[in-house]
Amino acid sequence: MLKSKTFVKKTRSGGVMKVVREHYLRDDIWCGSEVCTECKQESTVLQKDACMESSLCSYPHYLVPDTNVVLHQIDILEDPVICNVIILQTVLQEVRHRSAPVYKRLKDIIHEKEKRFYTFTNEHHRDTFIEREPGESANDRNDRAIRVAVKWYSQHLKTFESDTDGLKVVLLTNDQGNKQKAQDNGLLVYKCEEYVKSLIANPELVDRLALSSDDKNEITSSKVLFPEHLPLSRIQTGIKSSSFLQGTFRASRDNYLEATVFVQGEGEDSTEVLIQGLQNLNRAVHQDVVAVQLLPRSEWVAPSSVVLQDEGTAKDDEDAEEEEGKVTAVEAARKPTGKVVGIIKRNWRPFCGMLNVSQIKESTRHLFTPADRRIPRIRIETRQASTLSGQRIMVAIDGWPKDSRYPNGHFVRSLGGAGEKDTEEEVLLLEHDVPHQAFSQAVLSFLPKMPWAITPEDMMKREDLRPLTVCSVDPPGCTDIDDALHCRELENGNLEVGVHIADVSHFIRPGNALDKEAANRGTTVYLCGKRIDMVPELLSSNLCSLRSNVDRLAFSCIWEINHKAEILKTRFTKSVINSKASLTYAEAQMRIDDTNKNDDITKSLRGLNKLAKILKRQRIEKGALTLSSLEVRFHMDSETHDPIDLQTKELMETNSMVEEFMLLANISVAQKIYDEFSECALLRKHPAPPPSNYDILIKAAKSKVKIHTDSAKALADSLDAAKVDGFPYFNTLLRILATRCMMQAVYFCSGMDSDFHHYGLASPIYTHFTSPIRRYADIIVHRLLAVAIGADTTYPDLMDKHKQSALCNNLNYRHKMSQYAQRASVAFHTQLFFKSRGILNEEGFVLFVRKNAIIVLIPKFGLEGTVFFDSKDKVSPNIVFEEEGPTLSVEQHKFHIFDKVKVTISLDDSNIQHQKIRMALIEPVSKKTKLERNLM
């Protein structure tokens, strides 16, 4: 049967166009039930004995949730106990339009065979399709379509009643109007909460219910604590008239009463608006998209220098006002300051954390403290508080009424005991949004079948470079070897240098499930003692890894270079290589230094090292920066995998050697793909920092040296010249501080930007080509380069600058989260190390001065910690903070940045969720002073 759907659509020019679409109705759409003999089904999903023990439904039954139940109670639907569920096409389409994350979760459930979720195409079934009636809203029409489908199912299954033991269909809705109409039509219908509470064997499922609006009203106070959020229509008008600004809300880690809103502008015109105080923060949560109104200039303030964390001392909502007074700003540069007037888009996700069990006996209402200090505490209802105490759990926010100090939420699941290594690793990955589930069968199905070998067809399309003396140089224990090198002398006296990169794009073809998974993950994440791969291990550690003495597919960048390291020719080719050695940095260094060795591998390494030194000198002369950040390496116990030693990583000449040729390859490839594809080349840039970023560096150095920051070259020269007699570590400290002043390097699409410059490398163009096993950006660059040299075919998305730009946004996000996850892993393992070490005394340097604390760097461990000078339970010493210095005077002693200090280091595990390294000062303070008595 053919129907037609008619609707009007607004055109780009502002006109209105009538659209008529054909809509086919069929009578051969299966119901999906085992009991049915009428539908001539090839397979079924819904079971005959669909039994869920319920005090409301004592008979076998199928569930049909409406759209709002799916949107708000997806945690319930994901539970293993909920099965034999019919998802109507109407519901699926509405969910898809309203929430992409919930839609993805619903599709994942539908694909789980044991859950037995069946999608019924009611909009194309002749008996369940309905037309929208005159004056009927789209929402009311969809509710009616759901009721019609439920009625059809009830009648359809009734014809097999003798075989079904009373099988029924139950509609779940939280809409009172929809429920009443369903009852009037003789349908079985319950509110989701009613049904979940009736499940006899699963009382804990009640904790996972998202709060309904009735529940929210029940647990708020009568006092209005926050201003009303403006409706979206008012917000949009205000943004158009420039009376409001739209931006991303970024809560402070250090001060729960402060945040900034990042307002994206054109090009360099992005701004940050400072928000201070509970009322001005107005229930916004980290990463929400919000509307802000700027306060009058007379009310602008400076960011607070106080470290202030919500310890949950507010016993009730009325204490909120007292907290407003806690924000104190120093007389520093005032910033544009505003208040949140409305929420444009919530970016809530399930949060990891721990339960603060209520002191009230028998209470089911408790506060949940998220692991991320930027997220507010969340009120939840649970009857399992005693079980969940001491566990890491996940909680989702349901809403934040204007008369509640904290948002309301519900329990999602338990992750395990707090402090346990596996649990903490899981928390770390979840909190940094690192995809870490096992690769699905759909993804694995696109891997090559084993045993795998290079075919004659492959050889015909590639250059055979197996006779070359190629070797790889990597950190110890590296199994995902992306790159290998060679250097040999040519007959004309010049040198040939090759960088050979794993040809991952040969194995991962555009658009398949393996490609989509790698694009979503974006990067391999390296934690201490663990690696979360971007691609399955068969590729990362085997077929793509350029291991020694096996033939491997590569993408090679080969230069002819003279002895002054000037590039005479560059060419790119798909190749086959056979690495002659997989060396560590230390092994390669020993070969170079050992005068008795003179084999081909060693000669190749010496040639590379000699050229690399010249290349590095040339880069530095152009203004490339040599910055510093302390990286640490843990030595793990082979059985417990706990850290038994901790030391900063030592860099060798060979580290620099490999880095120079990777940089050269990346620059050469960047130029080639931009020359060929000026609109859709995937490049990487490093923006120059705004001058204000350097304030702290200039202030810190001013008493000892002068730092020039007019250009990267001026900064590089200043850092090279910055030496202080008797203070050899001064230059390293300056470089560490300079690193903190830098902007983040980002991927971008050449057709969407005009500024390509890489500030840190002093290069006009740059990309990533050399690590395709662990970075998805490099796979795209490989595909672009392959098309440029005629080695592969193109595809539409590769040439679409808008899709390329959207991909870059995800890659930048994943890269940033990967860095944060790595730091968090180092912090956790550092805590494990100090847990077994007790108290240690170490020398360090003051890196930052705050209003009530100093931040100390311990070079030996690459560790930073905070020494606080005020304490809740002790008499605080006399403290004077001077912004100009910045300096902090504590009693008779004045602290400056880079001062040498001696501290005791220990693990403070009094708060199991937020364990931290505690530092207390020993020197330069005399033992008899009042200061030390207060600190120890």
JSON list of C-alpha atoms in Angstrom, two decimals, residues 246-253 259-262 283-290 343-349 351 372 374-376 397 431 433 813 816-817 820:
[
{"chain": "A", "resi": 246, "resn": "GLN", "atom": "CA", "xyz": [27.07, 31.69, 24.62]},
{"chain": "A", "resi": 247, "resn": "GLY", "atom": "CA", "xyz": [29.96, 29.57, 25.84]},
{"chain": "A", "resi": 248, "resn": "THR", "atom": "CA", "xyz": [31.23, 26.40, 27.49]},
{"chain": "A", "resi": 249, "resn": "PHE", "atom": "CA", "xyz": [31.15, 26.34, 31.30]},
{"chain": "A", "resi": 250, "resn": "ARG", "atom": "CA", "xyz": [34.47, 25.27, 32.82]},
{"chain": "A", "resi": 251, "resn": "ALA", "atom": "CA", "xyz": [34.40, 24.75, 36.57]},
{"chain": "A", "resi": 252, "resn": "SER", "atom": "CA", "xyz": [37.58, 25.32, 38.59]},
{"chain": "A", "resi": 253, "resn": "ARG", "atom": "CA", "xyz": [39.39, 22.33, 40.12]},
{"chain": "A", "resi": 259, "resn": "ALA", "atom": "CA", "xyz": [34.35, 28.99, 36.98]},
{"chain": "A", "resi": 260, "resn": "THR", "atom": "CA", "xyz": [35.06, 30.45, 33.57]},
{"chain": "A", "resi": 261, "resn": "VAL", "atom": "CA", "xyz": [32.87, 30.43, 30.48]},
{"chain": "A", "resi": 262, "resn": "PHE", "atom": "CA", "xyz": [34.83, 30.05, 27.25]},
{"chain": "A", "resi": 283, "resn": "ARG", "atom": "CA", "xyz": [23.45, 25.37, 38.67]},
{"chain": "A", "resi": 284, "resn": "ALA", "atom": "CA", "xyz": [25.71, 25.08, 35.62]},
{"chain": "A", "resi": 285, "resn": "VAL", "atom": "CA", "xyz": [27.84, 21.93, 35.59]},
{"chain": "A", "resi": 286, "resn": "HIS", "atom": "CA", "xyz": [31.30, 21.52, 34.03]},
{"chain": "A", "resi": 287, "resn": "GLN", "atom": "CA", "xyz": [31.14, 21.37, 30.19]},
{"chain": "A", "resi": 288, "resn": "ASP", "atom": "CA", "xyz": [27.52, 22.60, 29.94]},
{"chain": "A", "resi": 289, "resn": "VAL", "atom": "CA", "xyz": [26.85, 25.09, 27.14]},
{"chain": "A", "resi": 290, "resn": "VAL", "atom": "CA", "xyz": [25.45, 28.17, 28.91]},
{"chain": "A", "resi": 343, "resn": "ILE", "atom": "CA", "xyz": [21.39, 26.52, 30.11]},
{"chain": "A", "resi": 344, "resn": "ILE", "atom": "CA", "xyz": [21.56, 25.94, 26.35]},
{"chain": "A", "resi": 345, "resn": "LYS", "atom": "CA", "xyz": [22.79, 22.33, 26.45]},
{"chain": "A", "resi": 346, "resn": "ARG", "atom": "CA", "xyz": [23.49, 20.01, 29.34]},
{"chain": "A", "resi": 347, "resn": "ASN", "atom": "CA", "xyz": [26.56, 17.82, 28.88]},
{"chain": "A", "resi": 348, "resn": "TRP", "atom": "CA", "xyz": [25.91, 15.47, 31.77]},
{"chain": "A", "resi": 349, "resn": "ARG", "atom": "CA", "xyz": [27.34, 11.97, 31.81]},
{"chain": "A", "resi": 351, "resn": "PHE", "atom": "CA", "xyz": [30.06, 10.38, 37.08]},
{"chain": "A", "resi": 372, "resn": "ASP", "atom": "CA", "xyz": [36.24, 15.02, 39.60]},
{"chain": "A", "resi": 374, "resn": "ARG", "atom": "CA", "xyz": [34.80, 20.20, 39.14]},
{"chain": "A", "resi": 375, "resn": "ILE", "atom": "CA", "xyz": [31.49, 18.33, 39.47]},
{"chain": "A", "resi": 376, "resn": "PRO", "atom": "CA", "xyz": [29.16, 19.28, 42.37]},
{"chain": "A", "resi": 397, "resn": "ILE", "atom": "CA", "xyz": [22.31, 13.60, 37.33]},
{"chain": "A", "resi": 431, "resn": "GLU", "atom": "CA", "xyz": [36.45, 9.95, 34.04]},
{"chain": "A", "resi": 433, "resn": "ASP", "atom": "CA", "xyz": [36.15, 9.37, 28.57]},
{"chain": "A", "resi": 813, "resn": "TYR", "atom": "CA", "xyz": [39.43, 16.04, 22.40]},
{"chain": "A", "resi": 816, "resn": "LYS", "atom": "CA", "xyz": [43.73, 16.02, 25.40]},
{"chain": "A", "resi": 817, "resn": "MET", "atom": "CA", "xyz": [41.85, 13.38, 27.44]},
{"chain": "A", "resi": 820, "resn": "TYR", "atom": "CA", "xyz": [45.02, 13.88, 31.32]}
]
